[in-house]
Each structure stands twice: as structure tokens, then as C-alpha cells.
Coordinates of C-alpha atoms in Angstrom, one line a residue:
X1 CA -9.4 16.6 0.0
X2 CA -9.8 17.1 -3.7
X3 CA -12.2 15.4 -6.1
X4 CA -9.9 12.6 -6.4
X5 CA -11.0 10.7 -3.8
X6 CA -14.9 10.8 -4.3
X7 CA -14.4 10.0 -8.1
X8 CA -12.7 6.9 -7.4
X9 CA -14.7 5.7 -5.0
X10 CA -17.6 5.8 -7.1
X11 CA -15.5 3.8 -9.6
X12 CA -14.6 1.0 -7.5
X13 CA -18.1 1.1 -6.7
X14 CA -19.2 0.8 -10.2
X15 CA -16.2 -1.7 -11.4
X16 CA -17.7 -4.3 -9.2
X17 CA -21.2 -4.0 -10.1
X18 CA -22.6 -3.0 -6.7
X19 CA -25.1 -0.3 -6.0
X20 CA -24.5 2.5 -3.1
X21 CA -26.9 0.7 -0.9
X22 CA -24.9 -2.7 -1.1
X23 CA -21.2 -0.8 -1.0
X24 CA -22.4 1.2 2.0
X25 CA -24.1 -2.0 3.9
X26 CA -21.1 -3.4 3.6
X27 CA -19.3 -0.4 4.4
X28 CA -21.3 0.1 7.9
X29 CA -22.5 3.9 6.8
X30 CA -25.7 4.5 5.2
X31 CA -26.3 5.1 1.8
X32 CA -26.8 8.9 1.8
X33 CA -23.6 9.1 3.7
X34 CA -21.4 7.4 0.6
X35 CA -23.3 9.6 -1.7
X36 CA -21.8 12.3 0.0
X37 CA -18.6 11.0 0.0
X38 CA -19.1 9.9 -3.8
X39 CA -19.9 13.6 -4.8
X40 CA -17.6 15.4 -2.7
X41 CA -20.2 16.7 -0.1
X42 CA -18.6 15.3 2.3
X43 CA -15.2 14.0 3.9
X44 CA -14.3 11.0 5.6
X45 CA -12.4 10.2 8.2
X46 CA -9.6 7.8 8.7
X47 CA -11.5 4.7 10.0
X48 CA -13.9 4.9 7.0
X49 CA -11.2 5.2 4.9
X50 CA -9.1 2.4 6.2
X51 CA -12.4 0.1 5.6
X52 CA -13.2 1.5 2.1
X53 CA -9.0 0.4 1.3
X54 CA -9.9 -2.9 2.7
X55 CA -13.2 -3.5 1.1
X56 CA -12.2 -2.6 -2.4
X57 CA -8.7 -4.0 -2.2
X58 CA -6.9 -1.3 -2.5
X59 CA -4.2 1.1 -1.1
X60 CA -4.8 4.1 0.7
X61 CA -2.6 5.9 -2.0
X62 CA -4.7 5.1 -4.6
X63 CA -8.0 6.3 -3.1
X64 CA -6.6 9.2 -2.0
X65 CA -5.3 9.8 -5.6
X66 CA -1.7 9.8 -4.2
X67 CA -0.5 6.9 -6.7
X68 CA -1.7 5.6 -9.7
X69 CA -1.4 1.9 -8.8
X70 CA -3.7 0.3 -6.8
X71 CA -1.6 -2.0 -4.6
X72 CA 2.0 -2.1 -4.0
X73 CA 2.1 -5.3 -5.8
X74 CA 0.7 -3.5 -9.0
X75 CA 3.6 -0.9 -8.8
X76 CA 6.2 -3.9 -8.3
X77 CA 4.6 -5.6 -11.5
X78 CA 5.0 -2.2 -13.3
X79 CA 8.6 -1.9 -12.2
X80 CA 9.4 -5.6 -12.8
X81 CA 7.8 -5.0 -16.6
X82 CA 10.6 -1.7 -16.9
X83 CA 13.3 -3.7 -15.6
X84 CA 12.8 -6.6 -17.9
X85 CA 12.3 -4.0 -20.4
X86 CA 15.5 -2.0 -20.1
X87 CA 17.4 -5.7 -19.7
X88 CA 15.6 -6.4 -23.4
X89 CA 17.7 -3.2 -24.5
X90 CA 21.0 -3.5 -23.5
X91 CA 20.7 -7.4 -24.3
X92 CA 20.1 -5.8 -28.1
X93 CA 22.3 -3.1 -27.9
X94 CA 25.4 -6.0 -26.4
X95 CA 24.1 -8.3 -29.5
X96 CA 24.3 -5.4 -32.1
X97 CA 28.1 -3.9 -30.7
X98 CA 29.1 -8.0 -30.9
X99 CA 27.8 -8.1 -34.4
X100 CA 29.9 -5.1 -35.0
X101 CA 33.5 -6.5 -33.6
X102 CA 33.0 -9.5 -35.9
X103 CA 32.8 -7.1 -38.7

């Protein structure tokens, strides 16, 4: 597993304000444990990282650095925002070749 993983844990960690004792309470694992896992020491295994995806919110893409979105409903907001973007576009493009035939 590459660093990807261990650094954003420890962000999600720190984006929420909570201290390694309280993440890994909650987590069921004790503290030294995340810090491995936080610095790369050490690697998880599928259960842990199934509870980390549901504790933080997040997909198991993201933690494992696989995506850049954090949920599937981030990526469908991000491809919603291109659509309507691209339908902004040809919407000027239509205006500007209409603008032209009245010409």
C-alpha cells in the first residue's frame, strides 16, 4: 500500500478535530495501532478499513487514494457541474451562430 492511504487517514483525522486516542476508540484499535497506520508502519486489513470508510464517511476509493472524490455522490456533483457546464457552451455557441444568420 503506498503512502496514500496513511496520509489521508491522518487528514480525516485532523479535518474533524479528533485526536488518535478518540478516532481509534471509536475505531475499536488502540491508539498505537492508528499511529502505525497513520505513518505507514503498518497495514490494515480489510475489516479495519471498511470501518475507517464508514466512520469518516467516505469511500474506500478515496482512502485508498484510488479517486479523488470522496463519495460517489461527490463525483456525480462534479460530473453534474461539467455537464451543466458544457450545456452553458453550446447554449452560447447556438446563441452566437443565431446571431450570425440574422446578419
Amino acid at each position: 500500500m503506498d503512502s496514500t492511504f496513511s496520509k489521508t487517514m491522518s487528514a480525516l483525522r485532523k479535518q474533524r478535530g479528533l485526536s488518535q486516542r478518540r478516532a481509534a476508540a471509536d475505531l475499536k484499535i488502540s491508539q498505537a495501532l492508528l499511529s502505525h497506520y497513520e505513518t505507514g508502519a503498518r497495514e490494515p486489513g480489510l475489516d479495519f478499513v471498511c470501518r475507517a470508510c464508514a466512520y469518516y464517511g467516505v469511500s474506500a476509493d478515496y482512502l485508498l487514494g484510488l479517486s479523488a472524490w470522496q463519495s460517489s455522490a461527490d463525483r456525480a456533483l462534479n460530473a453534474l457541474a461539467e455537464l451543466t457546464a458544457g450545456l452553458d457552451a453550446l447554449a452560447q455557441q447556438g446563441r452566437a451562430k443565431l446571431e450570425e444568420l440574422k446578419k
